[in-house]
GROMACS .gro file of C-alpha atoms in nm:
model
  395
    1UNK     CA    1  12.318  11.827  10.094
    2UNK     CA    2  11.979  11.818  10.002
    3UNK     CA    3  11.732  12.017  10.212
    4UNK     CA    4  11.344  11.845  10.287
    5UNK     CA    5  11.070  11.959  10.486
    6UNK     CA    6  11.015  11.693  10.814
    7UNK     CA    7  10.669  11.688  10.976
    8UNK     CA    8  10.625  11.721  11.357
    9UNK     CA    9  10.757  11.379  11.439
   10UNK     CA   10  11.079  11.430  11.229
   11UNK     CA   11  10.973  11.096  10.997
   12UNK     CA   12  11.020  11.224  10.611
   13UNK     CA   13  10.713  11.179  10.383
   14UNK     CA   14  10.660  10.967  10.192
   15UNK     CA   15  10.788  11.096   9.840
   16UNK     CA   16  10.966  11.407   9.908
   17UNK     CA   17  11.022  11.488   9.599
   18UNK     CA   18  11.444  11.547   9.659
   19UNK     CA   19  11.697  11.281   9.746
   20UNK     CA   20  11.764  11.215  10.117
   21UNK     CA   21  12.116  11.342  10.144
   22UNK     CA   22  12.336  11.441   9.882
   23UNK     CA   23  12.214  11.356   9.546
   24UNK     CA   24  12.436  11.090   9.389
   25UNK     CA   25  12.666  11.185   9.053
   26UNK     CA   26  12.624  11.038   8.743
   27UNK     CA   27  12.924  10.815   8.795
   28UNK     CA   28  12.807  10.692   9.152
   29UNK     CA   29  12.426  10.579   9.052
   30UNK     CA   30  12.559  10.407   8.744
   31UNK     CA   31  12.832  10.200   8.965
   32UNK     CA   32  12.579  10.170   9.220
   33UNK     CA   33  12.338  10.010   8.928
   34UNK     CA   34  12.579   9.824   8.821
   35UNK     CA   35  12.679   9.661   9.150
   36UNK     CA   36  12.334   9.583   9.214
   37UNK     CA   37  12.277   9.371   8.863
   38UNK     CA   38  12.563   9.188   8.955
   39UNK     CA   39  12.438   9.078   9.251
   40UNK     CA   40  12.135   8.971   9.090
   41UNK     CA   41  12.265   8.774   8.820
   42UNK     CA   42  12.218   8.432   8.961
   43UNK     CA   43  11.849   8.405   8.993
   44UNK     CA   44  11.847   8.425   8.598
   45UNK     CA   45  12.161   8.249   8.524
   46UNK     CA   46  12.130   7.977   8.747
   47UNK     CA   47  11.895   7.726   8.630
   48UNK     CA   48  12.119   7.697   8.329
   49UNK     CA   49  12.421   7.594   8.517
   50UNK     CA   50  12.321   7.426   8.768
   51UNK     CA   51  12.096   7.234   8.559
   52UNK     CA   52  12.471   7.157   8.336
   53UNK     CA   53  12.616   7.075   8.680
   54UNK     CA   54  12.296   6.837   8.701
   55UNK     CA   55  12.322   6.670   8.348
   56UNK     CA   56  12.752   6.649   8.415
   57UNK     CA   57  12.632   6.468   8.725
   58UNK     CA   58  12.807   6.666   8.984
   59UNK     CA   59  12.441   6.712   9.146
   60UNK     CA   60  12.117   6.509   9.197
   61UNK     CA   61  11.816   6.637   9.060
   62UNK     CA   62  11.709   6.658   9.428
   63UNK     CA   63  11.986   6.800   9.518
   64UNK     CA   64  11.922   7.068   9.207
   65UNK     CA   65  11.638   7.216   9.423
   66UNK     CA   66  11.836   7.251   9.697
   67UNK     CA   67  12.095   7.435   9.591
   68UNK     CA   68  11.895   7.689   9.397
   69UNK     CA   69  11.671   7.725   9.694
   70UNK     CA   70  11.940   7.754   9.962
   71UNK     CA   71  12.118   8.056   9.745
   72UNK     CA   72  11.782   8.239   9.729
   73UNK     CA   73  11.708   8.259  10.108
   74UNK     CA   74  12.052   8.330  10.210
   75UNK     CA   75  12.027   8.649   9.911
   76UNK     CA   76  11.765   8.721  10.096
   77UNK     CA   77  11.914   8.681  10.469
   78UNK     CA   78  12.200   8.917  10.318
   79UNK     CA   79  11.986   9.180  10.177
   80UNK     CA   80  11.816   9.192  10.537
   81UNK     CA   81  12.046   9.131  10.770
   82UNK     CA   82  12.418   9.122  10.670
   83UNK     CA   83  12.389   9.395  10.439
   84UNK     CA   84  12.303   9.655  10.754
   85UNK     CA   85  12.576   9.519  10.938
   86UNK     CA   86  12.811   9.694  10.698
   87UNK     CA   87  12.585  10.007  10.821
   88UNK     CA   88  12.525  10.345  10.588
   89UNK     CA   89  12.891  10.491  10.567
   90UNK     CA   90  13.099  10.151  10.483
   91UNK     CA   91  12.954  10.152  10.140
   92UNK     CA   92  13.295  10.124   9.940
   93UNK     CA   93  13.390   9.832  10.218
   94UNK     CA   94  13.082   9.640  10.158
   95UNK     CA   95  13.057   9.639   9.792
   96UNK     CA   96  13.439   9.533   9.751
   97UNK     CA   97  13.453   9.261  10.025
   98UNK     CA   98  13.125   9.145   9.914
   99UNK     CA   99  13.248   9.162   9.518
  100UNK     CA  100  13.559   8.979   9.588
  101UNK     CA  101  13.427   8.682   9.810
  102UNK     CA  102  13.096   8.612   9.560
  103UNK     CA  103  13.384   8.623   9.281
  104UNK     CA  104  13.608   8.354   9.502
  105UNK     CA  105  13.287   8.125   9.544
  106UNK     CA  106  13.206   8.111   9.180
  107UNK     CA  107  13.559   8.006   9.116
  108UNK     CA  108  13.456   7.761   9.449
  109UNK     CA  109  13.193   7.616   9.259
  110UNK     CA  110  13.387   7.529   8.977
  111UNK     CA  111  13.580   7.231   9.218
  112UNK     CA  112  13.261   7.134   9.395
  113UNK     CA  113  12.976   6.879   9.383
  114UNK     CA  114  12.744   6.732   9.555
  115UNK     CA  115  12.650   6.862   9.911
  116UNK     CA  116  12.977   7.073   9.903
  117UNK     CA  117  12.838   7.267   9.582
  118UNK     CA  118  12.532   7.336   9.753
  119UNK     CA  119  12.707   7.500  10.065
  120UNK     CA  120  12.926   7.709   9.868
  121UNK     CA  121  12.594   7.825   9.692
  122UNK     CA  122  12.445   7.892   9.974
  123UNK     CA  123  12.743   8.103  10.139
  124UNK     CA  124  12.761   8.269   9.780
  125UNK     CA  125  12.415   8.403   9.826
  126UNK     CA  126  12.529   8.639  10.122
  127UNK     CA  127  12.760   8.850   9.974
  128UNK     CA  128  12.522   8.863   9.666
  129UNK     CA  129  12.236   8.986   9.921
  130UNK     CA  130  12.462   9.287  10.000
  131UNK     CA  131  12.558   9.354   9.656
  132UNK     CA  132  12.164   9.431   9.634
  133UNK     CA  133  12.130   9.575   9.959
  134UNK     CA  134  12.332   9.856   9.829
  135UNK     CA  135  12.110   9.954   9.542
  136UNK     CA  136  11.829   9.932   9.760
  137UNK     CA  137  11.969  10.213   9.985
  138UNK     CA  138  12.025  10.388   9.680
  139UNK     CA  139  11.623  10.345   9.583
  140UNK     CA  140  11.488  10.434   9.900
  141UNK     CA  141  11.707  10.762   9.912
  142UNK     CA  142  11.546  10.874   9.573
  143UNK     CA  143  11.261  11.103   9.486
  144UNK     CA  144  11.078  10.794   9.342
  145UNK     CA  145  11.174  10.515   9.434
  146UNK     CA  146  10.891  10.331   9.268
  147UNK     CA  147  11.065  10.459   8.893
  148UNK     CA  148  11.387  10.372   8.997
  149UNK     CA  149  11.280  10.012   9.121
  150UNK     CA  150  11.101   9.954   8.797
  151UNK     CA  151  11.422  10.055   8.596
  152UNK     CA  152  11.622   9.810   8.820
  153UNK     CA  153  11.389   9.558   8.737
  154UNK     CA  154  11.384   9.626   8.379
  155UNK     CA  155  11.762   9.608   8.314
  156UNK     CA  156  11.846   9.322   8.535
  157UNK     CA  157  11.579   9.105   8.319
  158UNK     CA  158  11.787   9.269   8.011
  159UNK     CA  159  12.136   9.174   8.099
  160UNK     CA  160  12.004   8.816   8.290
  161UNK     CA  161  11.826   8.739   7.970
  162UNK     CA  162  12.184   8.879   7.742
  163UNK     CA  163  12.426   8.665   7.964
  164UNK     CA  164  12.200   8.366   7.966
  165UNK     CA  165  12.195   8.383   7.605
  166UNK     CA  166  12.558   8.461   7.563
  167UNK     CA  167  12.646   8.119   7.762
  168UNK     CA  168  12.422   7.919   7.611
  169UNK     CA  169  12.586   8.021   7.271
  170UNK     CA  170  12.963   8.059   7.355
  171UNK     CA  171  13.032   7.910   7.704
  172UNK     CA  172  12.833   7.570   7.773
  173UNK     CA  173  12.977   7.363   7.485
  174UNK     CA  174  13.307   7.449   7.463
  175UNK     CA  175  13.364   7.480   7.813
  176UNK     CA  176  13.071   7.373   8.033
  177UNK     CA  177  12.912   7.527   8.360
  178UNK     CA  178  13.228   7.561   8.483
  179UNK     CA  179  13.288   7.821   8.208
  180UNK     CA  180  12.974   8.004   8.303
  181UNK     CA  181  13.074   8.022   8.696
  182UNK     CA  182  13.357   8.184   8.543
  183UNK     CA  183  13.225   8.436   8.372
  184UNK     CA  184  12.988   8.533   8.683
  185UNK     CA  185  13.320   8.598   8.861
  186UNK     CA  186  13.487   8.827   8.594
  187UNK     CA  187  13.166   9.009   8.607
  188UNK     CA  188  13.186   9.002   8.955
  189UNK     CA  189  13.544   9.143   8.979
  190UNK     CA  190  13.397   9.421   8.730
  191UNK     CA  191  13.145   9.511   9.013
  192UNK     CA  192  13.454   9.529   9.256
  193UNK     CA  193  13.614   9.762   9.075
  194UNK     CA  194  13.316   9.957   9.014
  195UNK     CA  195  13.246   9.980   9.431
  196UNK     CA  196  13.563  10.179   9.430
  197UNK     CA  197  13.359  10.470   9.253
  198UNK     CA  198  13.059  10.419   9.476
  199UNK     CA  199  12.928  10.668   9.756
  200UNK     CA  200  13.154  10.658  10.095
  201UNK     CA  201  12.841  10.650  10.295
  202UNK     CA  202  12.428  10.717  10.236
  203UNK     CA  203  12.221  10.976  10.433
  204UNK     CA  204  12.094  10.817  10.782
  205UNK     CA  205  11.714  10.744  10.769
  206UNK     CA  206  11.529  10.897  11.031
  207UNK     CA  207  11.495  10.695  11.334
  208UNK     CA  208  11.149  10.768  11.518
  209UNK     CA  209  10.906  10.594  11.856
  210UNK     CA  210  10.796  10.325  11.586
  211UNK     CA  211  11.182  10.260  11.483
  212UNK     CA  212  11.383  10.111  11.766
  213UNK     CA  213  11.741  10.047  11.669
  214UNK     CA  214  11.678  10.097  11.322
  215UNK     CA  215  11.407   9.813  11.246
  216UNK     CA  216  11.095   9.914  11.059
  217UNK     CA  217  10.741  10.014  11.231
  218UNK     CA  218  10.468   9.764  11.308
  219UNK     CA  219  10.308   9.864  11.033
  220UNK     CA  220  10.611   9.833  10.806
  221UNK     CA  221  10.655   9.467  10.925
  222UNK     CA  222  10.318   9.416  10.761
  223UNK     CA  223  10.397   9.548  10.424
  224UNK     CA  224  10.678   9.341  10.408
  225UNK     CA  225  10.461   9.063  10.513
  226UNK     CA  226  10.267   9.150  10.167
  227UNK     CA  227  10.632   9.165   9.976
  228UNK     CA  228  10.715   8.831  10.079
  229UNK     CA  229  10.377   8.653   9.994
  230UNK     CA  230  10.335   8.851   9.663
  231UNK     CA  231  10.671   8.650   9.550
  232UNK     CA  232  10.554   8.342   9.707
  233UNK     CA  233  10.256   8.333   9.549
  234UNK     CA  234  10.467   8.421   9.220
  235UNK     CA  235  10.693   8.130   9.235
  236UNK     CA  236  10.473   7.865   9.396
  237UNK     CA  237  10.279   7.813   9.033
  238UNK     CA  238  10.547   7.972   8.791
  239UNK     CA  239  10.818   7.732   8.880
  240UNK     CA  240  10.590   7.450   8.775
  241UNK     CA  241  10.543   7.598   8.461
  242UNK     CA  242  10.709   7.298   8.274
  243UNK     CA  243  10.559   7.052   8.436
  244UNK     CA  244  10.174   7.250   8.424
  245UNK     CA  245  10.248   7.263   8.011
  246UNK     CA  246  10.368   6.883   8.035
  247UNK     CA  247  10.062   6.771   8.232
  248UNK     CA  248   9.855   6.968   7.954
  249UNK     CA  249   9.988   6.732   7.678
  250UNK     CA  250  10.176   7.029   7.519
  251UNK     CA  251  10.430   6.998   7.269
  252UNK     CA  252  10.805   7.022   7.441
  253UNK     CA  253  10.829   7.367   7.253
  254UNK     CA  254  10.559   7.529   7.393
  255UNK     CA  255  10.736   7.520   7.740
  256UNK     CA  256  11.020   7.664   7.615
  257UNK     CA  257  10.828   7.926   7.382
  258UNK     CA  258  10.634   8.063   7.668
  259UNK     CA  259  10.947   8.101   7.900
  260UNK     CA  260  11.045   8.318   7.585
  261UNK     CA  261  10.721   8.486   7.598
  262UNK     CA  262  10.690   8.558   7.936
  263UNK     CA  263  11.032   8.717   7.965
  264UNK     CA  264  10.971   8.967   7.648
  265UNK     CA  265  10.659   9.025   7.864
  266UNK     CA  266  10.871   9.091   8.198
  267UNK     CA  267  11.075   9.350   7.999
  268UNK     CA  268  10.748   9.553   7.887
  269UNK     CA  269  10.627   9.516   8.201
  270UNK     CA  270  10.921   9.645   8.400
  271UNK     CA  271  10.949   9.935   8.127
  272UNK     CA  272  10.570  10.007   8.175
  273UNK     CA  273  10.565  10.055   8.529
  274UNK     CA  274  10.884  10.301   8.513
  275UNK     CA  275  10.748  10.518   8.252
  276UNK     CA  276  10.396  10.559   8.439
  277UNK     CA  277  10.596  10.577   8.786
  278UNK     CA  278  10.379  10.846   8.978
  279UNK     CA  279  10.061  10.916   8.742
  280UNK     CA  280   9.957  10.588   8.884
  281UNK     CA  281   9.794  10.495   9.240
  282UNK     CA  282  10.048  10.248   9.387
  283UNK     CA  283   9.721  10.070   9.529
  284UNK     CA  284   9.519   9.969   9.231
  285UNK     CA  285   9.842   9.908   9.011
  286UNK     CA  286   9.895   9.663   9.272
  287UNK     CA  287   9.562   9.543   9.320
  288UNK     CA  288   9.487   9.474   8.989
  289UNK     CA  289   9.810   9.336   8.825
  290UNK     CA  290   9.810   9.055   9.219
  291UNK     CA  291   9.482   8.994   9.018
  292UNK     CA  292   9.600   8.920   8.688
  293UNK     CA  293   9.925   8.720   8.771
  294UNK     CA  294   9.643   8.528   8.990
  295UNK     CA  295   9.369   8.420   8.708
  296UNK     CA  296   9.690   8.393   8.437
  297UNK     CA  297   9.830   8.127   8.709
  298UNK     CA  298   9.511   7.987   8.707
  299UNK     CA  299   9.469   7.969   8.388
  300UNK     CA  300   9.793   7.779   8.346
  301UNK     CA  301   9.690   7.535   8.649
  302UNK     CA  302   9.377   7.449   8.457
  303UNK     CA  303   9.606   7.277   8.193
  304UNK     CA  304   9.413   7.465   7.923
  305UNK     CA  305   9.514   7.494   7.494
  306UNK     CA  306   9.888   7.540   7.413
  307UNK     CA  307   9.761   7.885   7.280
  308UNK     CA  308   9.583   7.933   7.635
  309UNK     CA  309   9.859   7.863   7.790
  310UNK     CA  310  10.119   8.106   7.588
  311UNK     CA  311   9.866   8.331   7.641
  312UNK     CA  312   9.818   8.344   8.030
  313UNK     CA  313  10.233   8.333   8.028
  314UNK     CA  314  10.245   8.628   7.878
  315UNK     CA  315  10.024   8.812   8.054
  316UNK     CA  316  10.150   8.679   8.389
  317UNK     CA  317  10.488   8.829   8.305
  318UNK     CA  318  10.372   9.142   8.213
  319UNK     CA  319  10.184   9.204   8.523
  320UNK     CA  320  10.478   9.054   8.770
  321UNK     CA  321  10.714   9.306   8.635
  322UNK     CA  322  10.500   9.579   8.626
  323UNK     CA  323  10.372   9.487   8.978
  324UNK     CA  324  10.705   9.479   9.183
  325UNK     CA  325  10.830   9.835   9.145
  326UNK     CA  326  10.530   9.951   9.317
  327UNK     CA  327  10.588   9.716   9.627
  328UNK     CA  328  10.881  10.043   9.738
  329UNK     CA  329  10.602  10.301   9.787
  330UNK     CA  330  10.355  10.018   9.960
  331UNK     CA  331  10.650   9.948  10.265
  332UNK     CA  332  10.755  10.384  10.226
  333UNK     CA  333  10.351  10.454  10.292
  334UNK     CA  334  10.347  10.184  10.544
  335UNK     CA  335  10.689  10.309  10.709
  336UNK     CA  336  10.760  10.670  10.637
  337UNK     CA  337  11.079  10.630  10.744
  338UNK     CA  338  11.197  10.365  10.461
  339UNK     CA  339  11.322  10.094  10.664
  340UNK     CA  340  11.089   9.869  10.520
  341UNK     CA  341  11.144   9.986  10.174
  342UNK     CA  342  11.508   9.896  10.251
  343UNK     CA  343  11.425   9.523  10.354
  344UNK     CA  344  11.159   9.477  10.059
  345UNK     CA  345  11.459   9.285   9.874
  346UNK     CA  346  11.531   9.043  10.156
  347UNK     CA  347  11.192   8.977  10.201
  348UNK     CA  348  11.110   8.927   9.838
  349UNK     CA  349  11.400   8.682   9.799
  350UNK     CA  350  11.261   8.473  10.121
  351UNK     CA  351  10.920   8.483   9.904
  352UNK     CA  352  11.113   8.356   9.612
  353UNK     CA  353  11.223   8.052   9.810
  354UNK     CA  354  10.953   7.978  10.038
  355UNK     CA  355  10.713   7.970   9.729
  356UNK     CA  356  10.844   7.615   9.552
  357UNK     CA  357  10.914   7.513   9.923
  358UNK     CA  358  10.523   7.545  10.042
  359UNK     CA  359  10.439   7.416   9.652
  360UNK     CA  360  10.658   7.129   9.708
  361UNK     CA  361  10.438   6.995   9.959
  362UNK     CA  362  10.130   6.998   9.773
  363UNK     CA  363  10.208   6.846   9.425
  364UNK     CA  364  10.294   6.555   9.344
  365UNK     CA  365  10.499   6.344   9.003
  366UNK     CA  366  10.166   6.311   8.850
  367UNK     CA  367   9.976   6.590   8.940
  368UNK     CA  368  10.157   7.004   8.983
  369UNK     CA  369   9.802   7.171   8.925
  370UNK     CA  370   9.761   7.175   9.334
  371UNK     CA  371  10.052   7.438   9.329
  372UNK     CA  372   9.809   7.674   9.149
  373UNK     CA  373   9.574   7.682   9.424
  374UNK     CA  374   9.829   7.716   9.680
  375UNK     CA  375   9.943   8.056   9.491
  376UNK     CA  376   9.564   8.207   9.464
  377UNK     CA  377   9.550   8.121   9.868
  378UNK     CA  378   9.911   8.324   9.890
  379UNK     CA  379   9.771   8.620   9.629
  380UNK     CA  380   9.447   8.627   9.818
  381UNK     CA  381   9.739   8.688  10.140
  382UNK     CA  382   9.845   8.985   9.945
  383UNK     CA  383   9.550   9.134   9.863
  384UNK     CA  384   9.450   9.150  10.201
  385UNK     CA  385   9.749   9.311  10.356
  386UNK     CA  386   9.759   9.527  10.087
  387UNK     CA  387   9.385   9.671  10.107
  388UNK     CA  388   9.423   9.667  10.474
  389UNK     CA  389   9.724   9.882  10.464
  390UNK     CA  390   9.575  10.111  10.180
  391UNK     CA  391   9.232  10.120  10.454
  392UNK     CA  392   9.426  10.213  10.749
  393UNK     CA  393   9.671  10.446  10.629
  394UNK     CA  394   9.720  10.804  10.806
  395UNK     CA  395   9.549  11.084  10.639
   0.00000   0.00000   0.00000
C-alpha cells in the first residue's frame, strides 16, 4: 500500500502526490471508468427519449420536465447519500446491485407512462447516483484528482454524444424510445459485469475534529455550496437555450447548430483542463472560466445575431467543461480530508436540477431572457464562495 506523509493532525494534504491506498491496476481504473460513464449516460441520452416518449404521447410536456428533473436530484441524492451507505469495502456489491436494478428500470420504463414513468425515473436515478459515486472515490483517492475529473468529463461527453447519435440513427425509427431504454440496459448489464473486476474495497479517508461520522468540515460544506450553485447557475440559462434562440427570431437550425457547437466545445474544454491539470491555479481557472460561462449566458439572454449567439454557445461550452474538473481540488483545499471532494457529484447533480427549477419561476411563454439574470445572480453565488474560500484558506 501506498505510503504518504500526514501532518500533525493526521488529515492528508491536499495533493499528495501518491494514491491513498493501494494504487488501482490497469484493469480496475478502466472498469471503474467504465462503471462510472454508465451511470452517467442519462443526463445526455435523455432528452432524446423522453422527448420520443413525449411525441408517442406516453408523457405530457409538463410532465417531460418532471421526469427529467426528478431523475437528476435523486442521481444526485444517490451520489451523496446512498452511495456511502454501501461504505468503502462493498465496492463489488454496490456496483452490481446498483448495475442490475438501473438495468431492470430501463426495461421498467419501457411498460410505463404517465406519472408511473416518472417514478420509475426517479427510482432509476439512485442506483445511477452510486454507479458515479464509485468513480468519485476512485478520483479523490488519486494523485490529481483535478486530471482525472477532467478526463471523466471528457469521455462521458464522448460516448453521451456517440450513443445519442447511434440512436438517433439506428434505434428511434425502427424501434422507438423503447429501443433506446433498451440499449441503456445492455450497457448497463455491461457495467455489471465490469463491477466484478472492480476494487473489493477503497482506502478509508482520514476522519479528523472537523469530520464527525464521516461528513465533510464546515468549510467543506461551503465548497460544496459553490459546486452546487456553479451548476445551477449553468443550467438555469442553458436549458432555455431553444427558447433564448427562438425569442431571438433565429432560424430553427441555429438552435440545433449551436447545441452541436457547444458540445464540440465541451469536448475541448474537458480535454483542455486535463492536459493543463496542475500547471494551473485551481482559483483563477475557476474564476475566470464562472466569468465567461456568465457574459456567454448573457450574451445569449440578450437575444443577440444568430452568429452572436453560436458564438457565446461555443464559448460557454468550452469554459463549463474546462471549469468542472477543477471544482475536486476547490472541496480537497477546502476539506483536506476529501469528503467533500467525494460529495461534489451529488451536489452538482442537485445544481443540475435546482437550476431549471429556480428558472422556472422566473420566465414565462413569452419571455425566457429573465432566466439569464437569475444565472449571473447564481454565478455571482459562486464567485463569492469561491474567493472567500481561496481568502481564507490555511497557509
Amino acid at each position: 500500500m501506498s505510503a504518504i506523509d500526514l501532518p500533525a493532525d493526521g488529515a492528508p494534504p491536499a495533493f499528495a502526490g501518491v494514491w491513498i491506498g493501494a494504487p488501482p491496476s490497469l484493469v480496475q481504473r478502466l472498469t471503474v471508468f467504465w462503471i462510472g460513464l454508465v451511470g452517467v449516460l442519462f443526463p445526455g441520452v435523455g432528452p432524446l427519449l423522453l422527448g420520443g416518449m413525449e411525441a408517442a404521447g406516453r408523457l405530457s410536456a409538463n410532465q417531460l420536465g418532471l421526469a427529467g428533473m426528478a431523475e437528476l436530484v435523486a442521481m444526485g441524492i444517490g451520489a451523496a447519500v446512498v452511495g456511502p451507505l454501501f461504505g468503502e469495502r462493498r465496492l463489488r456489491l454496490a456496483a452490481v446491485t446498483c448495475g442490475l436494478l438501473l438495468a431492470a428500470l430501463d426495461l421498467a420504463t419501457t411498460r410505463a407512462s404517465g406519472d408511473l414513468l416518472i417514478l420509475v425515473r426517479a427510482v432509476a436515478g439512485l442506483p445511477a447516483g452510486v454507479m458515479i459515486w464509485l468513480i468519485t472515490g476512485m478520483i479523490v483517492r488519486s494523485p490529481r484528482p483535478e486530471r482525472w475529473a477532467g478526463l471523466y468529463l471528457t469521455i462521458q461527453t464522448l460516448l453521451q454524444l456517440g450513443v445519442v447519435t447511434a440512436i438517433g440513427a439506428f434505434v428511434i425509427e425502427p424501434f422507438g424510445p423503447d429501443g433506446g431504454f433498451m440499449l441503456l440496459a445492455a450497457l448497463t448489464v455491461s457495467a455489471v459485469l465490469a463491477g466484478l473486476a472492480i476494487p473489493g474495497a477503497y482506502a478509508p479517508l482520514v476522519e479528523t475534529a472537523e469530520n464527525p461520522k464521516g461528513l465533510p468540515s464546515s468549510r467543506g460544506w461551503i465548497a460544496l455550496a459553490a459546486v452546487f450553485c456553479f451548476q445551477a447557475f449553468i443550467l438555469a440559462v442553458w436549458i432555455y437555450a431553444e427558447p433564448l434562440s427562438r425569442q431571438a427570431g433565429h432560424p430553427t437550425s441555429v438552435a440545433s447548430t449551436a447545441f452541436a457547437l457547444s458540445l464540440a466545445a465541451q469536448v475541448a474544454g474537458g480535454a483542455a483542463a486535463t492536459a493543463l491539470a496542475g500547471r494551473l491555479s485551481w482559483f483563477w481557472s475557476l474564476t475566470v472560466a464562472v466569468i465567461l460561462a456568465a457574459v456567454a449566458l448573457l450574451v445569449m439572454a440578450s437575444l443577440p445575431s444568430a452568429a452572436m449567439f453560436l458564438a457565446a454557445s461555443a464559448v460557454f461550452g468550452f469554459v463549463w467543461l474546462f471549469a468542472s474538473p477543477y471544482l475536486t481540488p476547490l472541496a480537497i483545499e477546502a476539506d483536506p480530508s476529501r469528503r467533500a471532494a467525494l460529495l461534489g457529484p451529488g451536489a452538482s447533480l442537485l445544481g443540475c436540477g435546482a437550476g431549471p427549477l429556480l428558472a422556472s419561476f422566473v420566465v414565462s411563454g413569452a419571455d425566457v431572457r429573465p432566466a439569464g439574470w437569475l444565472g449571473a445572480g447564481l454565478a455571482l453565488v459562486t464567485l463569492v464562495i469561491v474567493a472567500f474560500l481561496h481568502v481564507t484558506r490555511p497557509r
